[in-house]
Amino acid sequence: MGRWKPDARGRLEKAALELYNHQGFDATTVAEIAARAGLTERTFYRHFADKREVLFPGDNPLPDTLAKAAATAPGALAPLEVVNHALIEAAPVFEERADLVRQRQAVIAANPELQERELAKLAALASTLARALRERGLETTTAALAAEIGLAAFKIACERWVTDRDGHTLAQYIQETLDTARHLTARDDVRCTGQEEVA
Amino acid sequence: MGRWKPDARGRLEKAALELYNHQGFDATTVAEIAARAGLTERTFYRHFADKREVLFPGDNPLPDTLAKAAATAPGALAPLEVVNHALIEAAPVFEERADLVRQRQAVIAANPELQERELAKLAALASTLARALRERGLETTTAALAAEIGLAAFKIACERWVTDRDGHTLAQYIQETLDTARHLTARDDVRCTGQEEVA
């Protein structure tokens, strides 16, 4: 049974990410992860169904965090503002574990199968967010598009954050990337500005 | 060797999509596809590496079409207009094969593994489009985001088109969905409209 050790889950995750990065995800065994963490395989399987679940945990709080933040955002916000609000609310989930998130991104970037799984998880998050936006009364296409743009911005913001040398927070990158999205979709604003000048 | 039959590839594709839809992708064998098309397995493998390649052909013209259209779009266009232009140029690739595209979408929607592969293909298309936008002089984040917004709009437009009962073209749905993207920051538009009313 082994002695009780504090934060077994955290130590298994740390050991797994180090091994995935050093020797590759495919080449790493659960036995090696457990040994590196100073724990048994049995303890590993008490926390994770398999070695992939270390990267894609079943109890990921992100979908709930996004859905709740979208549901409780102020009523007057434009669709993309609601998405912005939800993503900023979710940012601390990542910022609190910055080193682990960076290591995880590197593992996924090195493995096409894991990339496909990550894209599927992002698509599922977009669906969750789209549902929350529809429940705010947004039309189906508007909700789907706002959610997809939000997750695209989130993905790009994460990539910038994990390679960041300037010490910006993830929340700052999300804000910046969504500001870029606002400028990209601002054709109507430009027309309005022209009319103001005429007036 | 068998007698030469016209459009073997097209007949194999049609037979495969029918079987994938009727009995499921996983349950279908290459032998069954060949038999339904009145051809040999050997002929199947002359056209496709495996049964998945029927759905994800290696010689897909879409990446090149998008990249070329983005590269040759008029210089004065805003980033999202370039994306719009590229997607509209690519639309006939789908419209010419509407029935096959509808069947393909249904097969993929029924199979999580195929969905992951489809998401990976869309992500690769977004990368191709982002590269073409960078080559037009766009900054990295702007190019990545414009491409992601474009592919999200394209995905949503395709879903609307394949379930369409109104007879709209895919190009019309792409245009409409990108128009929706322009209204996602609608708070600013509302402000503009207010100013117009005052004037």
PDB file of N, CA and C in Angstrom, chain A residues 185-199, chain B residues 182-183 185-197 199:
ATOM      1  N   THR A 185     -12.869  43.033 -37.046  1.00  0.00           N
ATOM      2  CA  THR A 185     -14.282  42.923 -37.402  1.00  0.00           C
ATOM      3  C   THR A 185     -14.938  44.300 -37.439  1.00  0.00           C
ATOM      4  N   ALA A 186     -14.116  45.366 -37.479  1.00  0.00           N
ATOM      5  CA  ALA A 186     -14.641  46.719 -37.242  1.00  0.00           C
ATOM      6  C   ALA A 186     -14.990  47.487 -38.515  1.00  0.00           C
ATOM      7  N   ARG A 187     -15.304  46.809 -39.613  1.00  0.00           N
ATOM      8  CA  ARG A 187     -15.598  47.510 -40.858  1.00  0.00           C
ATOM      9  C   ARG A 187     -16.701  48.552 -40.678  1.00  0.00           C
ATOM     10  N   ASP A 188     -17.760  48.174 -39.912  1.00  0.00           N
ATOM     11  CA  ASP A 188     -18.879  49.101 -39.691  1.00  0.00           C
ATOM     12  C   ASP A 188     -18.433  50.349 -38.933  1.00  0.00           C
ATOM     13  N   ASP A 189     -17.500  50.168 -37.976  1.00  0.00           N
ATOM     14  CA  ASP A 189     -17.006  51.307 -37.205  1.00  0.00           C
ATOM     15  C   ASP A 189     -16.336  52.320 -38.126  1.00  0.00           C
ATOM     16  N   VAL A 190     -15.549  51.802 -39.073  1.00  0.00           N
ATOM     17  CA  VAL A 190     -14.837  52.691 -39.997  1.00  0.00           C
ATOM     18  C   VAL A 190     -15.842  53.521 -40.778  1.00  0.00           C
ATOM     19  N   ARG A 191     -16.899  52.842 -41.261  1.00  0.00           N
ATOM     20  CA  ARG A 191     -17.929  53.565 -42.015  1.00  0.00           C
ATOM     21  C   ARG A 191     -18.566  54.645 -41.128  1.00  0.00           C
ATOM     22  N   CYS A 192     -18.849  54.305 -39.878  1.00  0.00           N
ATOM     23  CA  CYS A 192     -19.447  55.272 -38.958  1.00  0.00           C
ATOM     24  C   CYS A 192     -18.545  56.478 -38.772  1.00  0.00           C
ATOM     25  N   THR A 193     -17.235  56.206 -38.603  1.00  0.00           N
ATOM     26  CA  THR A 193     -16.286  57.296 -38.392  1.00  0.00           C
ATOM     27  C   THR A 193     -16.337  58.250 -39.579  1.00  0.00           C
ATOM     28  N   GLY A 194     -16.410  57.680 -40.797  1.00  0.00           N
ATOM     29  CA  GLY A 194     -16.501  58.507 -41.997  1.00  0.00           C
ATOM     30  C   GLY A 194     -17.710  59.425 -41.937  1.00  0.00           C
ATOM     31  N   GLN A 195     -18.846  58.889 -41.494  1.00  0.00           N
ATOM     32  CA  GLN A 195     -20.067  59.698 -41.419  1.00  0.00           C
ATOM     33  C   GLN A 195     -19.927  60.818 -40.396  1.00  0.00           C
ATOM     34  N   GLU A 196     -19.231  60.486 -39.295  1.00  0.00           N
ATOM     35  CA  GLU A 196     -19.037  61.526 -38.287  1.00  0.00           C
ATOM     36  C   GLU A 196     -18.241  62.691 -38.870  1.00  0.00           C
ATOM     37  N   GLU A 197     -17.207  62.328 -39.676  1.00  0.00           N
ATOM     38  CA  GLU A 197     -16.367  63.376 -40.257  1.00  0.00           C
ATOM     39  C   GLU A 197     -17.191  64.283 -41.168  1.00  0.00           C
ATOM     40  N   VAL A 198     -18.087  63.661 -41.952  1.00  0.00           N
ATOM     41  CA  VAL A 198     -18.938  64.449 -42.850  1.00  0.00           C
ATOM     42  C   VAL A 198     -19.791  65.414 -42.022  1.00  0.00           C
ATOM     43  N   ALA A 199     -20.376  64.886 -40.917  1.00  0.00           N
ATOM     44  CA  ALA A 199     -21.181  65.741 -40.041  1.00  0.00           C
ATOM     45  C   ALA A 199     -20.287  66.824 -39.428  1.00  0.00           C
TER      46      ALA A 199
ATOM     47  N   ARG B 182     -18.796  40.662 -38.237  1.00  0.00           N
ATOM     48  CA  ARG B 182     -18.612  42.117 -38.184  1.00  0.00           C
ATOM     49  C   ARG B 182     -19.553  42.782 -37.183  1.00  0.00           C
ATOM     50  N   HIS B 183     -20.625  42.070 -36.784  1.00  0.00           N
ATOM     51  CA  HIS B 183     -21.582  42.649 -35.843  1.00  0.00           C
ATOM     52  C   HIS B 183     -21.391  42.170 -34.413  1.00  0.00           C
ATOM     53  N   THR B 185     -19.179  42.928 -32.373  1.00  0.00           N
ATOM     54  CA  THR B 185     -18.760  44.016 -31.493  1.00  0.00           C
ATOM     55  C   THR B 185     -19.836  45.098 -31.532  1.00  0.00           C
ATOM     56  N   ALA B 186     -21.090  44.656 -31.569  1.00  0.00           N
ATOM     57  CA  ALA B 186     -22.231  45.515 -31.911  1.00  0.00           C
ATOM     58  C   ALA B 186     -22.407  46.711 -30.986  1.00  0.00           C
ATOM     59  N   ARG B 187     -21.803  46.666 -29.800  1.00  0.00           N
ATOM     60  CA  ARG B 187     -21.967  47.801 -28.890  1.00  0.00           C
ATOM     61  C   ARG B 187     -21.503  49.094 -29.566  1.00  0.00           C
ATOM     62  N   ASP B 188     -20.371  49.015 -30.283  1.00  0.00           N
ATOM     63  CA  ASP B 188     -19.846  50.193 -30.982  1.00  0.00           C
ATOM     64  C   ASP B 188     -20.796  50.647 -32.096  1.00  0.00           C
ATOM     65  N   ASP B 189     -21.383  49.690 -32.815  1.00  0.00           N
ATOM     66  CA  ASP B 189     -22.330  50.025 -33.885  1.00  0.00           C
ATOM     67  C   ASP B 189     -23.517  50.776 -33.308  1.00  0.00           C
ATOM     68  N   VAL B 190     -24.006  50.304 -32.155  1.00  0.00           N
ATOM     69  CA  VAL B 190     -25.154  50.940 -31.520  1.00  0.00           C
ATOM     70  C   VAL B 190     -24.832  52.404 -31.229  1.00  0.00           C
ATOM     71  N   ARG B 191     -23.616  52.612 -30.722  1.00  0.00           N
ATOM     72  CA  ARG B 191     -23.188  53.985 -30.435  1.00  0.00           C
ATOM     73  C   ARG B 191     -23.207  54.815 -31.731  1.00  0.00           C
ATOM     74  N   CYS B 192     -22.678  54.249 -32.818  1.00  0.00           N
ATOM     75  CA  CYS B 192     -22.650  54.953 -34.090  1.00  0.00           C
ATOM     76  C   CYS B 192     -24.071  55.291 -34.543  1.00  0.00           C
ATOM     77  N   THR B 193     -24.955  54.307 -34.461  1.00  0.00           N
ATOM     78  CA  THR B 193     -26.329  54.511 -34.905  1.00  0.00           C
ATOM     79  C   THR B 193     -26.948  55.666 -34.123  1.00  0.00           C
ATOM     80  N   GLY B 194     -26.679  55.683 -32.818  1.00  0.00           N
ATOM     81  CA  GLY B 194     -27.185  56.773 -31.988  1.00  0.00           C
ATOM     82  C   GLY B 194     -26.720  58.118 -32.498  1.00  0.00           C
ATOM     83  N   GLN B 195     -25.462  58.199 -32.875  1.00  0.00           N
ATOM     84  CA  GLN B 195     -24.918  59.465 -33.362  1.00  0.00           C
ATOM     85  C   GLN B 195     -25.577  59.891 -34.676  1.00  0.00           C
ATOM     86  N   GLU B 196     -25.839  58.865 -35.530  1.00  0.00           N
ATOM     87  CA  GLU B 196     -26.514  59.188 -36.795  1.00  0.00           C
ATOM     88  C   GLU B 196     -27.887  59.790 -36.544  1.00  0.00           C
ATOM     89  N   GLU B 197     -28.577  59.212 -35.562  1.00  0.00           N
ATOM     90  CA  GLU B 197     -29.928  59.712 -35.268  1.00  0.00           C
ATOM     91  C   GLU B 197     -29.890  61.159 -34.791  1.00  0.00           C
ATOM     92  N   ALA B 199     -27.620  63.341 -35.637  1.00  0.00           N
ATOM     93  CA  ALA B 199     -27.346  64.165 -36.804  1.00  0.00           C
ATOM     94  C   ALA B 199     -28.636  64.263 -37.642  1.00  0.00           C
TER      95      ALA B 199
END
